[in-house]
């Protein structure tokens, strides 16, 4: 029997939420419970589906099923970080049911906690949302033998945002878990720097205010909403300006809980909050104010409204559609039209204010995901939390499937995780190089830092000075054109794909003009250049003419 398998009840490919059941030796650990419908879990009600539950963070897609699970199986303990335990009740604000006081028990950061013989877990901050944890699980059989380690990232973000610091990658480097369960929300997409995203959004809002528009920011009530408010309060476009920022009741309730967890927020935020209130301020400009529901229809531009995206948004702009600009955050597995009220879809009518999409990512991008994987160096990688096409982009990456066993299970599937005893650890991760594009009339120039030439592979790539560019999904892949491929461009001869050692092969080593590792054919573009024995050019001539 394998020691490790993972049953994916929900992987948040659409809106089903995340819920994974990990079997680690004799133990069954549930990772998150974001299902809206628990029937797959409670079908055999007599038997609890798990020995314990670990909750990565308080977002609904990871946590909304925890209360129902607790009601069905009060004996299953639920754990999360301290901040998560404080944010979790926000998931059930609208329910009458009185929450059990210790629905979720708090675990400390960076301290292994042993739950059962040989089974322990350790939490690391994951960025993304205050309290969000990346969970490191270790199982050591009591009879001795090899330990097993599984890392579950939850939702994670490597960059610092305003109210939460990024995942501290250096603390997890080289952990070499047997299995890494990682979110792939943005697939292989690449994002601009966080500050740049913020500035673009602030710039757009600033323009709209200058045009005396009212701006509606529909947002998930926890996380992004607070990021937006702190951004609006501290960005130079808005500080000191006579603008009202209105916050609806649902978002305001989440803001209030942020005030309770202030001591867990980054030092810069605590410092700010020593001098002025973090959110509610009617004196300092711009003013951040709670919006009474009855005032929602009477707002006058210019103003900014931050509102829960699941509420009825049309109430804000119904009277004066033309005054409003709706800015919606880009979320890969959601279309703008799915936001209630933005399209007026409920009543079947199309009432459209101007709607634009902005990027203020709470999840890391493709390069961030691969960076994390290469730093951890797992044997198996299980991708969850992304549309199937986005996850397929990740599993299709050569730099990943060359090194790791990749899985992207659909909801309801079991992933078996055979662990090789003599697994060859993959080679060190690649460095990413950042460059700049310049478009001039008909030519595009790509500038890269010349540290890239320090890599021994550079020589081979730059061999002929010619490169080939080709689209691979959304990405543009560059590759050097080796000598032997120049022939294709000439098109007047066929490449002889025979073994390199064969005297029949058309390559520099077998060319009559190849001497002293150089080309001495004055008709060749490589004349007098140093060439490799397996190189090729259009004017290849064999050592002796073959005239059998
Ligand atoms: Zn989340
Ligand atoms: Zn999530």
XYZ file of C-alpha atoms and ligand atoms in Angstrom:
550
model
C 0.000 0.000 0.000
C 1.300 3.440 -0.844
C 1.873 5.679 2.117
C 0.571 8.738 0.339
C -2.477 9.665 -1.658
C -4.649 12.685 -2.104
C -8.392 12.659 -2.693
C -9.495 15.904 -4.267
C -13.051 16.670 -3.171
C -12.759 20.190 -4.522
C -9.936 21.947 -6.348
C -11.552 25.340 -7.113
C -11.417 24.966 -10.866
C -14.778 26.688 -11.150
C -16.405 27.796 -7.917
C -16.553 24.508 -6.071
C -14.057 25.525 -3.406
C -10.991 23.711 -2.121
C -11.225 20.533 -0.069
C -8.524 17.867 -0.158
C -8.200 14.697 1.829
C -4.614 13.664 2.235
C -3.744 10.176 3.425
C -0.357 10.186 5.031
C 0.503 6.744 6.438
C -2.387 5.793 8.730
C -3.744 9.341 9.027
C -6.336 11.238 6.996
C -5.808 14.981 6.985
C -8.357 17.299 5.447
C -6.819 20.387 3.876
C -9.386 23.190 3.760
C -13.116 22.782 3.478
C -14.435 25.333 0.998
C -17.240 23.145 -0.347
C -20.751 24.574 -0.413
C -22.195 21.085 -0.516
C -20.760 18.594 1.958
C -22.700 15.559 0.740
C -19.599 13.754 -0.610
C -18.063 14.085 2.870
C -21.028 13.239 5.052
C -22.472 10.421 2.921
C -21.334 7.769 5.371
C -22.219 9.819 8.376
C -21.158 7.209 10.904
C -17.538 7.510 9.904
C -15.836 10.882 10.203
C -14.153 11.663 6.881
C -10.884 12.854 8.465
C -8.784 12.696 11.621
C -8.201 16.436 11.611
C -8.727 19.502 9.436
C -6.145 22.163 8.645
C -7.499 25.416 7.280
C -5.033 27.437 5.199
C -6.890 30.761 5.383
C -10.239 32.391 5.970
C -11.398 32.996 2.387
C -14.782 31.426 1.660
C -13.483 29.142 -1.100
C -11.298 27.456 1.542
C -13.384 27.780 4.676
C -17.125 28.125 4.057
C -17.816 24.406 4.631
C -16.087 24.251 8.019
C -19.160 25.131 10.071
C -21.358 22.477 8.429
C -18.523 19.965 8.777
C -18.221 20.810 12.458
C -21.968 20.410 12.927
C -21.867 16.966 11.285
C -18.672 15.813 13.013
C -17.967 17.907 16.109
C -15.240 15.421 17.121
C -12.932 16.386 14.194
C -10.523 19.072 15.387
C -9.995 22.068 13.086
C -6.754 24.075 13.115
C -5.496 27.265 11.495
C -3.228 30.198 12.252
C -4.250 32.561 15.042
C -5.315 35.290 12.609
C -7.312 32.768 10.591
C -9.263 31.799 13.699
C -10.175 35.493 14.094
C -11.158 36.052 10.465
C -13.088 32.782 10.013
C -16.400 33.940 11.591
C -16.743 36.507 8.766
C -17.854 33.585 6.609
C -21.064 33.166 8.557
C -22.064 36.753 9.362
C -25.457 36.368 7.761
C -26.325 33.125 9.548
C -28.380 32.998 12.713
C -26.502 30.023 14.083
C -24.360 30.900 17.064
C -20.801 29.989 16.252
C -19.034 27.591 18.598
C -16.370 29.640 20.420
C -13.532 27.347 19.392
C -14.561 26.239 15.941
C -10.930 26.513 14.907
C -7.912 26.152 17.186
C -4.905 28.409 16.726
C -1.491 27.066 15.768
C 1.700 29.159 16.101
C 3.902 30.116 13.153
C 7.077 28.160 12.411
C 6.608 25.629 15.208
C 6.002 21.947 14.462
C 2.975 20.688 16.376
C 2.493 16.940 16.816
C -1.165 15.887 16.557
C -0.817 12.105 16.610
C 2.116 9.721 16.937
C 4.509 10.630 14.150
C 2.244 13.243 12.513
C 3.098 16.919 12.819
C 2.374 20.157 10.992
C 4.142 23.490 10.844
C 2.704 26.749 9.509
C 4.531 29.425 7.513
C 2.978 32.742 6.447
C 1.789 32.442 2.832
C 1.218 36.112 1.932
C -2.135 36.562 0.112
C -4.279 37.351 3.199
C -3.409 38.023 6.841
C -3.201 34.681 8.608
C -2.895 32.683 5.370
C -0.637 29.691 5.952
C 1.486 27.365 3.910
C 1.343 24.053 5.755
C 4.270 21.655 6.073
C 3.124 18.175 7.132
C 5.535 15.501 8.258
C 4.805 11.864 9.025
C 7.429 9.622 10.587
C 6.333 5.997 11.107
C 6.648 5.087 14.777
C 8.417 1.828 13.921
C 11.138 3.845 12.229
C 11.751 4.132 8.518
C 11.623 7.012 6.147
C 9.655 10.179 6.896
C 7.137 11.613 4.475
C 6.674 15.304 3.924
C 3.869 17.176 2.183
C 3.671 20.930 1.647
C 0.327 22.593 0.938
C 0.683 26.231 -0.099
C -2.971 27.202 0.300
C -3.390 30.453 -1.619
C -0.034 32.189 -1.631
C 1.654 35.350 -2.828
C 5.403 35.981 -2.900
C 5.228 39.789 -3.087
C 4.453 42.081 -0.191
C 1.087 43.733 -0.390
C -0.107 46.636 1.760
C -1.542 44.572 4.594
C 0.355 41.316 4.434
C 3.953 40.396 3.799
C 4.789 37.891 1.056
C 5.603 34.232 1.610
C 9.186 34.009 2.965
C 10.534 31.737 0.245
C 14.029 31.526 1.764
C 12.606 29.746 4.834
C 11.228 26.923 2.698
C 14.126 26.640 0.276
C 15.447 23.118 -0.261
C 12.740 21.508 1.860
C 12.466 18.703 -0.736
C 8.994 17.496 0.202
C 7.652 14.306 -1.327
C 4.569 16.191 -2.444
C 3.852 19.858 -3.038
C 0.213 20.881 -3.413
C 0.288 24.317 -4.991
C -2.260 26.767 -6.335
C -2.028 27.697 -10.014
C -4.612 30.496 -10.147
C -2.907 32.582 -12.817
C -1.404 29.687 -14.783
C 1.732 30.782 -16.605
C 0.700 34.464 -16.885
C 3.330 37.044 -15.964
C 2.365 40.120 -13.962
C 3.917 43.548 -13.705
C 5.535 44.471 -10.411
C 3.078 44.956 -7.555
C 3.793 48.703 -7.255
C 3.171 49.105 -10.956
C -0.215 47.393 -10.641
C -1.108 49.742 -7.789
C 0.009 52.818 -9.707
C -1.966 51.868 -12.793
C -5.133 51.468 -10.754
C -4.552 54.715 -8.829
C -3.899 56.507 -12.105
C -7.182 55.265 -13.614
C -9.192 56.259 -10.542
C -7.497 59.641 -10.531
C -8.519 60.257 -14.143
C -12.105 59.275 -13.387
C -12.254 61.659 -10.434
C -10.863 64.424 -12.619
C -13.697 63.670 -15.033
C -16.106 63.992 -12.072
C -17.183 60.367 -12.229
C -18.278 58.137 -9.373
C -16.168 55.006 -9.105
C -17.551 51.687 -7.936
C -15.072 49.029 -6.834
C -16.921 45.719 -6.362
C -14.595 43.391 -4.477
C -14.470 40.288 -2.320
C -15.205 41.696 1.137
C -12.124 40.199 2.808
C -8.583 40.877 1.645
C -8.720 42.834 -1.595
C -11.225 45.338 -0.163
C -8.874 46.314 2.664
C -5.907 46.456 0.289
C -7.867 48.888 -1.883
C -8.804 51.082 1.065
C -5.256 51.353 2.358
C -4.024 52.023 -1.175
C -6.598 54.786 -1.648
C -5.708 56.312 1.719
C -1.986 56.337 1.183
C -1.413 56.854 -2.554
C -0.146 60.322 -3.445
C -2.941 60.745 -5.985
C -5.473 60.837 -3.167
C -3.814 61.924 0.085
C -5.110 65.283 1.221
C -7.794 65.429 -1.434
C -11.399 66.286 -0.776
C -12.830 62.889 -1.741
C -15.258 60.567 0.033
C -14.571 56.848 -0.018
C -17.727 54.959 0.917
C -17.571 51.429 2.304
C -20.611 49.135 2.335
C -21.684 47.189 5.447
C -20.222 43.809 4.477
C -16.806 45.224 3.654
C -16.945 47.432 6.770
C -17.502 44.375 8.983
C -14.321 42.825 7.555
C -12.415 46.095 8.104
C -13.446 46.071 11.754
C -11.942 42.611 12.237
C -8.700 43.887 10.660
C -8.538 46.373 13.525
C -8.632 43.405 15.947
C -5.668 41.749 14.238
C -3.633 44.950 13.925
C -0.750 43.536 15.982
C -0.325 40.798 13.331
C -0.137 43.210 10.403
C 3.194 44.438 8.935
C 5.126 46.975 11.071
C 4.527 49.729 8.479
C 0.774 49.305 8.913
C 0.993 49.306 12.710
C 3.071 52.457 12.488
C 0.507 54.137 10.233
C -2.265 53.133 12.628
C -0.449 54.794 15.543
C -0.862 58.174 13.849
C -4.297 57.844 12.299
C -7.128 55.336 12.160
C -6.408 52.533 9.681
C -9.770 52.800 7.941
C -12.423 55.031 9.486
C -11.485 58.652 9.270
C -13.915 61.494 8.663
C -11.353 64.236 9.228
C -8.233 63.299 7.327
C -8.650 63.467 3.570
C -9.611 61.402 1.672
C -12.407 60.513 4.105
C -13.211 56.816 4.527
C -16.810 56.406 5.682
C -19.358 53.698 6.337
C -22.209 53.763 3.889
C -25.752 53.408 5.239
C -27.702 51.114 2.898
C -30.454 53.733 2.501
C -27.934 56.284 1.213
C -26.619 53.993 -1.519
C -28.888 55.398 -4.226
C -28.099 59.019 -3.444
C -24.312 59.187 -3.861
C -23.014 62.192 -5.788
C -19.930 62.103 -8.013
C -17.053 62.404 -7.657
C -16.752 59.693 -5.022
C -15.422 56.161 -4.594
C -17.466 53.197 -3.376
C -15.883 49.975 -2.164
C -18.635 47.359 -2.050
C -18.995 43.622 -1.573
C -19.139 42.090 -5.063
C -21.896 39.644 -4.147
C -24.323 42.448 -3.232
C -26.723 44.227 -5.568
C -24.454 46.731 -7.270
C -27.028 48.307 -9.551
C -28.479 50.214 -6.591
C -25.494 52.554 -6.708
C -25.684 53.565 -10.330
C -29.298 52.971 -11.312
C -30.311 56.638 -11.127
C -27.389 58.097 -13.056
C -25.786 55.367 -15.088
C -23.657 57.807 -17.077
C -21.913 59.137 -13.965
C -20.449 55.784 -12.966
C -17.310 53.839 -13.737
C -17.164 50.278 -12.416
C -13.666 48.877 -11.864
C -13.492 45.127 -11.436
C -10.427 43.212 -10.350
C -9.120 40.637 -12.787
C -9.711 37.125 -11.534
C -8.773 34.408 -14.003
C -11.647 32.042 -13.347
C -14.346 34.661 -13.368
C -15.897 36.781 -16.066
C -16.916 40.338 -15.378
C -20.508 39.440 -16.234
C -20.663 36.969 -13.368
C -20.560 39.757 -10.849
C -24.106 40.293 -9.739
C -25.468 43.666 -10.681
C -22.665 44.629 -13.034
C -24.558 43.194 -15.982
C -28.036 43.454 -14.486
C -28.153 39.803 -15.413
C -30.580 38.870 -12.698
C -33.498 40.649 -14.245
C -32.374 39.694 -17.712
C -31.966 43.307 -18.662
C -28.741 44.867 -19.767
C -27.933 47.924 -17.713
C -24.321 48.659 -18.300
C -22.330 51.392 -16.750
C -18.778 51.631 -18.038
C -16.932 48.551 -16.738
C -13.174 48.146 -16.807
C -10.905 45.470 -15.430
C -7.768 46.164 -13.384
C -5.085 43.910 -11.988
C -4.236 43.940 -8.304
C -3.216 40.349 -7.881
C -3.499 38.518 -4.564
C -2.027 35.322 -5.997
C 1.402 34.969 -7.521
C 1.870 34.755 -11.280
C 3.326 31.935 -13.367
C 7.010 32.788 -12.798
C 6.259 33.039 -9.047
C 4.674 29.589 -9.044
C 7.585 27.973 -10.855
C 10.035 29.830 -8.608
C 8.366 28.356 -5.537
C 8.390 24.853 -7.017
C 12.070 25.028 -7.973
C 12.980 26.327 -4.547
C 11.146 23.536 -2.737
C 12.217 20.764 -5.133
C 9.414 18.276 -4.507
C 9.009 14.840 -6.070
C 5.324 15.307 -6.937
C 3.495 18.538 -7.683
C -0.294 18.692 -7.471
C -1.763 21.815 -9.078
C -5.128 23.038 -7.871
C -7.086 26.314 -7.781
C -7.177 27.436 -11.394
C -9.113 26.830 -14.575
C -8.187 23.520 -16.251
C -6.611 25.422 -19.165
C -4.472 27.548 -16.842
C -3.348 24.469 -14.928
C -2.610 22.706 -18.229
C -0.357 25.615 -19.182
C 1.619 24.928 -15.992
C 1.811 21.154 -16.415
C 2.883 21.783 -20.025
C 5.954 23.754 -18.989
C 9.052 21.863 -19.979
C 11.023 23.257 -17.041
C 8.478 21.545 -14.755
C 7.587 18.258 -16.388
C 11.257 17.528 -17.004
C 11.917 17.649 -13.267
C 8.799 16.694 -11.316
C 5.814 14.372 -11.397
C 2.950 16.725 -12.200
C -0.728 16.234 -11.420
C -3.758 18.458 -11.911
C -6.717 16.425 -10.669
C -10.302 17.421 -11.324
C -12.723 17.534 -8.415
C -13.673 14.101 -7.151
C -10.516 12.313 -8.228
C -7.892 10.389 -6.323
C -4.203 11.113 -6.904
C -1.880 8.259 -6.054
C 1.562 9.412 -5.050
C 4.147 6.671 -5.364
C 7.327 7.780 -3.690
C 10.618 6.670 -5.176
C 13.255 5.837 -2.588
C 16.080 6.845 -4.877
C 14.580 9.914 -6.410
C 17.082 11.987 -8.283
C 16.641 15.519 -7.036
C 16.120 17.878 -9.929
C 18.927 20.258 -10.852
C 19.112 23.754 -9.435
C 16.378 26.118 -10.537
C 16.775 28.479 -13.436
C 17.260 32.195 -12.999
C 14.738 34.477 -14.645
C 16.069 37.455 -16.548
C 14.088 40.636 -16.843
C 14.424 42.755 -19.926
C 12.831 45.580 -21.814
C 10.996 45.832 -25.080
C 11.413 48.686 -27.516
C 9.125 48.913 -30.513
C 10.443 51.115 -33.297
C 8.435 51.249 -36.510
C 8.829 47.782 -37.955
C 11.424 46.384 -35.570
C 11.188 45.156 -31.981
C 14.336 45.162 -29.886
C 14.614 43.065 -26.754
C 17.246 44.176 -24.248
C 18.431 41.653 -21.703
C 21.002 42.114 -18.926
C 24.361 40.828 -20.043
C 24.678 38.653 -16.944
C 22.755 36.219 -19.132
C 25.966 35.591 -21.086
C 27.640 34.121 -18.009
C 25.678 30.922 -18.545
C 27.710 28.351 -20.500
C 24.656 27.718 -22.693
C 24.831 31.280 -23.987
C 27.647 30.396 -26.383
C 25.570 27.750 -28.095
C 22.552 30.026 -28.261
C 24.463 32.971 -29.655
C 26.478 30.755 -31.973
C 25.219 32.157 -35.258
C 23.919 35.472 -33.994
C 20.466 34.545 -35.269
C 17.463 33.772 -33.141
C 14.074 32.313 -33.806
C 10.960 33.549 -31.964
C 7.772 31.549 -31.689
C 4.561 31.862 -29.699
C 3.846 29.244 -27.079
C 0.418 30.065 -25.655
C 0.673 33.654 -24.455
C 4.442 33.479 -24.154
C 7.055 34.290 -26.724
C 9.890 31.792 -26.731
C 13.301 32.778 -28.086
C 15.869 30.285 -29.188
C 19.179 30.473 -30.940
C 19.407 29.131 -34.482
C 22.270 26.664 -34.606
C 24.403 26.452 -37.717
C 22.827 23.307 -39.033
C 19.427 24.948 -39.140
C 20.589 27.823 -41.291
C 20.189 25.372 -44.117
C 16.428 25.396 -43.696
C 16.476 29.086 -44.334
C 18.425 28.505 -47.547
C 15.920 25.837 -48.437
C 17.925 24.387 -51.307
C 19.151 21.265 -49.594
C 17.767 18.666 -47.238
C 19.214 18.145 -43.817
C 20.797 14.771 -43.472
C 19.554 13.620 -40.051
C 21.987 10.818 -39.603
C 24.046 9.945 -36.575
C 26.567 12.627 -35.732
C 29.382 10.106 -35.886
C 28.427 8.863 -39.308
C 30.744 10.081 -42.082
C 27.570 10.561 -44.151
C 26.245 13.260 -41.900
C 26.359 16.755 -43.323
C 28.066 18.680 -40.568
C 31.206 20.750 -40.131
C 33.199 17.768 -38.887
C 32.618 16.090 -42.252
C 33.082 19.215 -44.346
C 36.190 19.668 -46.467
C 36.560 23.275 -45.277
C 36.641 22.397 -41.548
C 40.165 22.785 -40.173
C 41.417 23.682 -36.738
C 37.833 24.083 -35.503
C 37.272 26.869 -37.988
C 35.431 27.233 -41.260
C 37.649 28.018 -44.228
C 35.014 28.130 -46.939
C 34.966 31.708 -48.294
C 31.391 31.124 -49.542
C 30.123 30.281 -46.078
C 28.592 32.862 -43.749
C 30.781 31.227 -41.103
C 34.048 31.794 -43.008
C 36.951 32.131 -40.565
C 34.634 31.691 -37.592
C 35.136 29.070 -34.975
C 32.488 26.387 -35.573
C 31.389 23.295 -33.691
C 31.907 19.856 -35.271
C 28.147 19.211 -35.400
C 27.514 22.625 -36.943
C 26.098 23.153 -40.357
C 25.799 25.728 -43.107
C 24.143 25.875 -46.534
C 27.417 25.458 -48.428
C 28.510 22.236 -46.787
C 30.767 20.106 -48.964
C 31.686 16.547 -48.043
C 35.293 15.564 -47.436
C 35.236 13.454 -50.568
C 32.572 13.490 -53.206
C 30.479 10.371 -52.854
C 30.224 8.967 -56.323
C 29.414 5.308 -55.859
Zn -7.694 33.053 -0.832
Zn -8.655 30.442 -2.847
